[in-house]
Amino acid sequence: MDFIFDTHAHYNDKAFNEDRTKLLDSFTESGILGVINCGTDIEESKNSIALSKEYDFMYCAVGFHPEEIHKANENYLEEIRELSCHKKCVAIGEIGLDYYWVKDNKEEQKRIFTEQVILANKLNLPIIVHSRDAHNDTLDILKKYKPKGVLHCFSGSVEVMKEVLKLGMYIGLGGAVTFKNARVPLDVAKELPLERLLLETDCPYMSPVPMRGKRNQSTYISFVAEKIAEVKNLTKEEVLATANNNAFKLFNIDANL
Ligand code: NI
């Protein structure tokens, strides 16, 4: 059995509606040490908190995802702040910039991301960052405010990775490292110091090979760890153990709980 900490999941997604309870119940016997369920807007953040109350291993992050910022009203930051007070909330996330789908609201995306970064710093919480086709602007904001946190589902180059490491932040890797054309993610995995690696699913999406195309779940992180171990000349157990410790450290979770 592999011991796994999944630092990025969306178990409130409708893809889990049929069997959520059965699946999550099974995790207590399948080596899942922790899962951070991420919010994407106010409602999903509340759902994330609710789910975290049901399972000891479940933690949550609250925040506005860049694709959902049209729902952010003038009180949104205060609402996020209030939600973040919950004892299972370990981060502000997922927050960031995404210029892949929508490009005409860049200034608004930057404003809402920045406001949440400043809030996280005030609360002394790490952030979980989503950055897609927006690495330069993301780095500018991170360099300016120097939050603690992780670049989740990291899709940048080795050069961008080095910039992130200089800031003291972590790199989240998931299913993408197992994909057939995964040259850049594998280069990143190879160059990344193990003590800055976090493992994640982003489930229900990003299922690793050999589960690609199916619904993702935290136990599939074994395949990701296996691939990273291969390129780093380590054992899967070494990769998992260090990544798990990194998660406990960044998210300030007592490993003995
Ligand atoms: Ni996500």
mmCIF file of C-alpha atoms and ligand atoms in Angstrom:
data_model
loop_
_atom_site.group_PDB
_atom_site.id
_atom_site.type_symbol
_atom_site.label_atom_id
_atom_site.label_comp_id
_atom_site.label_asym_id
_atom_site.label_seq_id
_atom_site.Cartn_x
_atom_site.Cartn_y
_atom_site.Cartn_z
ATOM 1 C CA MET A 1 0.000 0.000 0.000
ATOM 2 C CA ASP A 2 1.285 3.474 -0.884
ATOM 3 C CA PHE A 3 0.969 6.352 1.559
ATOM 4 C CA ILE A 4 -0.271 9.426 -0.289
ATOM 5 C CA PHE A 5 -1.019 13.090 0.383
ATOM 6 C CA ASP A 6 -3.073 14.587 -2.452
ATOM 7 C CA THR A 7 -2.516 18.351 -2.322
ATOM 8 C CA HIS A 8 -5.149 19.299 -4.912
ATOM 9 C CA ALA A 9 -8.554 17.716 -5.449
ATOM 10 C CA HIS A 10 -12.132 18.623 -6.326
ATOM 11 C CA TYR A 11 -14.235 15.921 -4.678
ATOM 12 C CA ASN A 12 -17.320 18.129 -4.746
ATOM 13 C CA ASP A 13 -17.323 17.847 -8.524
ATOM 14 C CA LYS A 14 -20.440 16.253 -9.988
ATOM 15 C CA ALA A 15 -18.252 13.492 -11.442
ATOM 16 C CA PHE A 16 -18.262 12.025 -7.906
ATOM 17 C CA ASN A 17 -22.005 12.379 -7.269
ATOM 18 C CA GLU A 18 -22.752 8.692 -7.839
ATOM 19 C CA ASP A 19 -20.282 7.207 -5.359
ATOM 20 C CA ARG A 20 -18.550 10.003 -3.417
ATOM 21 C CA THR A 21 -19.193 8.560 0.037
ATOM 22 C CA LYS A 22 -18.215 5.025 -0.937
ATOM 23 C CA LEU A 23 -15.007 6.224 -2.588
ATOM 24 C CA LEU A 24 -13.942 8.566 0.231
ATOM 25 C CA ASP A 25 -14.833 5.954 2.880
ATOM 26 C CA SER A 26 -12.485 3.527 1.117
ATOM 27 C CA PHE A 27 -9.585 5.997 1.391
ATOM 28 C CA THR A 28 -9.220 5.486 5.130
ATOM 29 C CA GLU A 29 -8.084 1.933 4.332
ATOM 30 C CA SER A 30 -6.054 2.678 1.213
ATOM 31 C CA GLY A 31 -3.167 4.741 2.540
ATOM 32 C CA ILE A 32 -4.536 8.232 1.932
ATOM 33 C CA LEU A 33 -2.903 10.428 4.581
ATOM 34 C CA GLY A 34 -4.434 13.685 3.460
ATOM 35 C CA VAL A 35 -6.375 15.427 0.716
ATOM 36 C CA ILE A 36 -6.763 19.156 0.174
ATOM 37 C CA ASN A 37 -10.074 19.847 -1.499
ATOM 38 C CA CYS A 38 -9.902 23.192 -3.305
ATOM 39 C CA GLY A 39 -12.510 25.902 -3.596
ATOM 40 C CA THR A 40 -13.139 27.734 -6.871
ATOM 41 C CA ASP A 41 -15.753 30.272 -5.755
ATOM 42 C CA ILE A 42 -17.713 31.038 -2.555
ATOM 43 C CA GLU A 43 -20.182 28.174 -2.959
ATOM 44 C CA GLU A 44 -17.499 25.598 -3.783
ATOM 45 C CA SER A 45 -15.374 26.865 -0.902
ATOM 46 C CA LYS A 46 -18.316 26.292 1.456
ATOM 47 C CA ASN A 47 -18.833 22.826 -0.034
ATOM 48 C CA SER A 48 -15.151 22.133 0.479
ATOM 49 C CA ILE A 49 -15.373 23.057 4.153
ATOM 50 C CA ALA A 50 -18.449 20.832 4.551
ATOM 51 C CA LEU A 51 -16.640 17.850 3.031
ATOM 52 C CA SER A 52 -13.545 18.432 5.174
ATOM 53 C CA LYS A 53 -15.684 18.067 8.314
ATOM 54 C CA GLU A 54 -16.744 14.576 7.267
ATOM 55 C CA TYR A 55 -13.303 12.963 6.990
ATOM 56 C CA ASP A 56 -10.258 13.243 9.237
ATOM 57 C CA PHE A 57 -7.930 13.095 6.221
ATOM 58 C CA MET A 58 -9.772 15.829 4.324
ATOM 59 C CA TYR A 59 -8.600 19.459 4.453
ATOM 60 C CA CYS A 60 -9.791 22.389 2.411
ATOM 61 C CA ALA A 61 -8.692 25.542 0.648
ATOM 62 C CA VAL A 62 -10.959 28.514 -0.004
ATOM 63 C CA GLY A 63 -10.688 31.072 -2.784
ATOM 64 C CA PHE A 64 -11.712 32.346 -6.203
ATOM 65 C CA HIS A 65 -10.380 30.531 -9.286
ATOM 66 C CA PRO A 66 -9.561 32.922 -12.179
ATOM 67 C CA GLU A 67 -12.285 31.382 -14.374
ATOM 68 C CA GLU A 68 -14.921 32.107 -11.711
ATOM 69 C CA ILE A 69 -14.119 35.721 -10.842
ATOM 70 C CA HIS A 70 -17.224 37.043 -12.619
ATOM 71 C CA LYS A 71 -19.069 35.733 -9.529
ATOM 72 C CA ALA A 72 -16.939 37.784 -7.102
ATOM 73 C CA ASN A 73 -19.054 40.537 -5.550
ATOM 74 C CA GLU A 74 -17.730 43.519 -3.599
ATOM 75 C CA ASN A 75 -17.696 41.556 -0.344
ATOM 76 C CA TYR A 76 -15.970 38.496 -1.747
ATOM 77 C CA LEU A 77 -12.660 39.048 0.049
ATOM 78 C CA GLU A 78 -14.330 39.361 3.433
ATOM 79 C CA GLU A 79 -16.293 36.179 2.712
ATOM 80 C CA ILE A 80 -13.093 34.310 1.833
ATOM 81 C CA ARG A 81 -11.478 35.638 5.001
ATOM 82 C CA GLU A 82 -14.361 34.388 7.137
ATOM 83 C CA LEU A 83 -14.373 30.972 5.465
ATOM 84 C CA SER A 84 -10.605 30.660 5.951
ATOM 85 C CA CYS A 85 -11.077 30.698 9.725
ATOM 86 C CA HIS A 86 -12.423 27.148 9.668
ATOM 87 C CA LYS A 87 -9.990 24.794 11.413
ATOM 88 C CA LYS A 88 -9.662 22.420 8.433
ATOM 89 C CA CYS A 89 -8.859 25.280 6.041
ATOM 90 C CA VAL A 90 -5.115 25.106 5.314
ATOM 91 C CA ALA A 91 -4.717 27.435 2.313
ATOM 92 C CA ILE A 92 -6.191 30.129 0.092
ATOM 93 C CA GLY A 93 -6.881 28.471 -3.260
ATOM 94 C CA GLU A 94 -7.183 27.831 -5.878
ATOM 95 C CA ILE A 95 -6.328 31.307 -7.068
ATOM 96 C CA GLY A 96 -4.289 32.658 -9.966
ATOM 97 C CA LEU A 97 -4.369 33.672 -13.606
ATOM 98 C CA ASP A 98 -5.706 31.817 -16.651
ATOM 99 C CA TYR A 99 -5.319 33.474 -20.057
ATOM 100 C CA TYR A 100 -6.108 30.283 -21.969
ATOM 101 C CA TRP A 101 -9.894 30.584 -21.991
ATOM 102 C CA VAL A 102 -10.494 34.274 -21.321
ATOM 103 C CA LYS A 103 -8.004 36.943 -22.292
ATOM 104 C CA ASP A 104 -10.113 40.114 -22.180
ATOM 105 C CA ASN A 105 -10.248 40.403 -18.376
ATOM 106 C CA LYS A 106 -6.546 40.215 -17.526
ATOM 107 C CA GLU A 107 -6.577 43.321 -15.321
ATOM 108 C CA GLU A 108 -9.557 42.007 -13.336
ATOM 109 C CA GLN A 109 -7.885 38.592 -12.966
ATOM 110 C CA LYS A 110 -4.703 40.238 -11.688
ATOM 111 C CA ARG A 111 -6.639 42.391 -9.217
ATOM 112 C CA ILE A 112 -8.563 39.480 -7.694
ATOM 113 C CA PHE A 113 -5.466 37.254 -7.583
ATOM 114 C CA THR A 114 -3.403 39.994 -5.924
ATOM 115 C CA GLU A 115 -6.091 40.743 -3.342
ATOM 116 C CA GLN A 116 -6.239 37.081 -2.357
ATOM 117 C CA VAL A 117 -2.437 36.827 -2.179
ATOM 118 C CA ILE A 118 -2.332 39.815 0.177
ATOM 119 C CA LEU A 119 -5.103 38.253 2.277
ATOM 120 C CA ALA A 120 -3.187 34.940 2.500
ATOM 121 C CA ASN A 121 -0.070 36.784 3.646
ATOM 122 C CA LYS A 122 -2.063 38.599 6.335
ATOM 123 C CA LEU A 123 -3.543 35.301 7.521
ATOM 124 C CA ASN A 124 -0.150 33.569 7.285
ATOM 125 C CA LEU A 125 -1.684 30.901 5.026
ATOM 126 C CA PRO A 126 -0.062 29.369 1.935
ATOM 127 C CA ILE A 127 -1.674 29.837 -1.468
ATOM 128 C CA ILE A 128 -2.504 27.239 -4.129
ATOM 129 C CA VAL A 129 -1.818 28.863 -7.483
ATOM 130 C CA HIS A 130 -3.414 28.066 -10.829
ATOM 131 C CA SER A 131 -1.421 29.569 -13.707
ATOM 132 C CA ARG A 132 -2.201 28.787 -17.316
ATOM 133 C CA ASP A 133 -0.686 30.691 -20.249
ATOM 134 C CA ALA A 134 0.075 33.443 -17.730
ATOM 135 C CA HIS A 135 3.461 32.594 -16.231
ATOM 136 C CA ASN A 136 5.015 36.062 -16.600
ATOM 137 C CA ASP A 137 2.174 37.921 -14.913
ATOM 138 C CA THR A 138 1.876 35.216 -12.239
ATOM 139 C CA LEU A 139 5.587 35.451 -11.434
ATOM 140 C CA ASP A 140 5.428 39.262 -11.287
ATOM 141 C CA ILE A 141 2.749 39.106 -8.610
ATOM 142 C CA LEU A 142 4.490 36.313 -6.666
ATOM 143 C CA LYS A 143 7.802 38.190 -6.736
ATOM 144 C CA LYS A 144 6.134 41.334 -5.462
ATOM 145 C CA TYR A 145 4.234 39.769 -2.538
ATOM 146 C CA LYS A 146 6.355 36.677 -1.760
ATOM 147 C CA PRO A 147 3.583 34.409 -0.427
ATOM 148 C CA LYS A 148 4.128 30.850 0.770
ATOM 149 C CA GLY A 149 2.542 28.250 -1.461
ATOM 150 C CA VAL A 150 2.529 25.968 -4.462
ATOM 151 C CA LEU A 151 2.237 26.329 -8.227
ATOM 152 C CA HIS A 152 -0.311 23.599 -8.803
ATOM 153 C CA CYS A 153 -0.410 21.379 -11.898
ATOM 154 C CA PHE A 154 2.770 23.105 -12.945
ATOM 155 C CA SER A 155 2.898 23.596 -16.716
ATOM 156 C CA GLY A 156 5.886 25.936 -17.022
ATOM 157 C CA SER A 157 9.417 25.355 -18.245
ATOM 158 C CA VAL A 158 12.466 24.487 -16.152
ATOM 159 C CA GLU A 159 13.398 28.214 -16.273
ATOM 160 C CA VAL A 160 10.042 29.247 -14.800
ATOM 161 C CA MET A 161 10.382 26.474 -12.205
ATOM 162 C CA LYS A 162 13.730 27.926 -11.089
ATOM 163 C CA GLU A 163 12.098 31.337 -10.591
ATOM 164 C CA VAL A 164 9.404 29.713 -8.453
ATOM 165 C CA LEU A 165 12.025 27.886 -6.374
ATOM 166 C CA LYS A 166 13.900 31.142 -5.757
ATOM 167 C CA LEU A 167 10.721 32.451 -4.150
ATOM 168 C CA GLY A 168 10.724 29.497 -1.741
ATOM 169 C CA MET A 169 7.554 28.056 -3.258
ATOM 170 C CA TYR A 170 6.664 24.453 -4.103
ATOM 171 C CA ILE A 171 5.849 22.791 -7.435
ATOM 172 C CA GLY A 172 2.760 20.572 -7.718
ATOM 173 C CA LEU A 173 2.992 17.690 -10.187
ATOM 174 C CA GLY A 174 0.264 15.288 -11.239
ATOM 175 C CA GLY A 175 -0.957 13.125 -14.111
ATOM 176 C CA ALA A 176 0.712 15.250 -16.808
ATOM 177 C CA VAL A 177 4.138 13.752 -16.051
ATOM 178 C CA THR A 178 2.856 10.345 -17.195
ATOM 179 C CA PHE A 179 1.448 11.517 -20.536
ATOM 180 C CA LYS A 180 3.124 10.250 -23.666
ATOM 181 C CA ASN A 181 4.251 13.695 -24.898
ATOM 182 C CA ALA A 182 5.334 14.853 -21.411
ATOM 183 C CA ARG A 183 8.793 16.138 -22.267
ATOM 184 C CA VAL A 184 8.641 19.482 -20.400
ATOM 185 C CA PRO A 185 6.894 18.142 -17.247
ATOM 186 C CA LEU A 186 9.462 15.350 -17.062
ATOM 187 C CA ASP A 187 12.343 17.810 -17.437
ATOM 188 C CA VAL A 188 10.781 19.778 -14.581
ATOM 189 C CA ALA A 189 10.387 16.603 -12.474
ATOM 190 C CA LYS A 190 14.001 15.697 -13.109
ATOM 191 C CA GLU A 191 15.403 19.124 -12.179
ATOM 192 C CA LEU A 192 13.104 19.773 -9.252
ATOM 193 C CA PRO A 193 14.685 19.253 -5.823
ATOM 194 C CA LEU A 194 12.621 16.594 -4.056
ATOM 195 C CA GLU A 195 12.105 18.828 -1.019
ATOM 196 C CA ARG A 196 10.034 21.224 -3.199
ATOM 197 C CA LEU A 197 7.766 18.604 -4.773
ATOM 198 C CA LEU A 198 4.082 18.222 -3.971
ATOM 199 C CA LEU A 199 1.923 15.509 -5.526
ATOM 200 C CA GLU A 200 -1.650 16.102 -6.635
ATOM 201 C CA THR A 201 -4.505 14.777 -8.710
ATOM 202 C CA ASP A 202 -6.635 17.826 -9.642
ATOM 203 C CA CYS A 203 -9.292 15.116 -9.731
ATOM 204 C CA PRO A 204 -11.681 14.404 -11.385
ATOM 205 C CA TYR A 205 -9.340 15.664 -14.147
ATOM 206 C CA MET A 206 -5.778 14.828 -15.236
ATOM 207 C CA SER A 207 -5.842 11.077 -14.670
ATOM 208 C CA PRO A 208 -2.367 9.571 -15.079
ATOM 209 C CA VAL A 209 -1.478 6.805 -17.511
ATOM 210 C CA PRO A 210 -2.672 3.969 -17.362
ATOM 211 C CA MET A 211 -5.927 5.543 -16.114
ATOM 212 C CA ARG A 212 -5.838 8.422 -18.605
ATOM 213 C CA GLY A 213 -9.323 9.360 -19.812
ATOM 214 C CA LYS A 214 -10.949 7.892 -16.700
ATOM 215 C CA ARG A 215 -12.038 9.832 -13.628
ATOM 216 C CA ASN A 216 -9.026 10.619 -11.477
ATOM 217 C CA GLN A 217 -8.753 9.861 -7.723
ATOM 218 C CA SER A 218 -6.129 10.295 -5.006
ATOM 219 C CA THR A 219 -4.899 6.672 -5.030
ATOM 220 C CA TYR A 220 -3.771 7.103 -8.672
ATOM 221 C CA ILE A 221 -0.965 9.374 -7.411
ATOM 222 C CA SER A 222 1.035 6.132 -7.147
ATOM 223 C CA PHE A 223 1.455 6.207 -10.938
ATOM 224 C CA VAL A 224 2.707 9.788 -10.810
ATOM 225 C CA ALA A 225 5.187 9.001 -8.025
ATOM 226 C CA GLU A 226 6.405 5.982 -9.961
ATOM 227 C CA LYS A 227 7.167 8.100 -13.043
ATOM 228 C CA ILE A 228 8.919 10.816 -11.037
ATOM 229 C CA ALA A 229 10.959 8.164 -9.235
ATOM 230 C CA GLU A 230 12.013 6.745 -12.593
ATOM 231 C CA VAL A 231 13.424 10.047 -13.916
ATOM 232 C CA LYS A 232 15.063 10.884 -10.594
ATOM 233 C CA ASN A 233 16.581 7.433 -10.058
ATOM 234 C CA LEU A 234 14.812 7.011 -6.743
ATOM 235 C CA THR A 235 12.248 4.593 -5.387
ATOM 236 C CA LYS A 236 8.545 5.413 -5.489
ATOM 237 C CA GLU A 237 8.519 5.178 -1.685
ATOM 238 C CA GLU A 238 11.244 7.833 -1.380
ATOM 239 C CA VAL A 239 9.321 10.195 -3.666
ATOM 240 C CA LEU A 240 6.053 9.660 -1.794
ATOM 241 C CA ALA A 241 7.592 9.994 1.663
ATOM 242 C CA THR A 242 9.327 13.282 0.860
ATOM 243 C CA ALA A 243 6.349 14.751 -0.996
ATOM 244 C CA ASN A 244 4.066 13.823 1.912
ATOM 245 C CA ASN A 245 6.409 15.504 4.401
ATOM 246 C CA ASN A 246 6.536 18.578 2.185
ATOM 247 C CA ALA A 247 2.726 18.771 2.229
ATOM 248 C CA PHE A 248 2.555 18.462 6.023
ATOM 249 C CA LYS A 249 5.158 21.203 6.316
ATOM 250 C CA LEU A 250 3.747 23.711 3.821
ATOM 251 C CA PHE A 251 0.160 23.329 4.975
ATOM 252 C CA ASN A 252 1.172 23.246 8.631
ATOM 253 C CA ILE A 253 -0.560 19.945 9.345
ATOM 254 C CA ASP A 254 0.511 17.823 12.302
ATOM 255 C CA ALA A 255 1.575 14.505 10.742
ATOM 256 C CA ASN A 256 0.782 12.634 13.948
ATOM 257 C CA LEU A 257 -2.884 13.591 14.064
HETATM 258 NI NI NI B 1 -7.975 22.539 -9.518
#
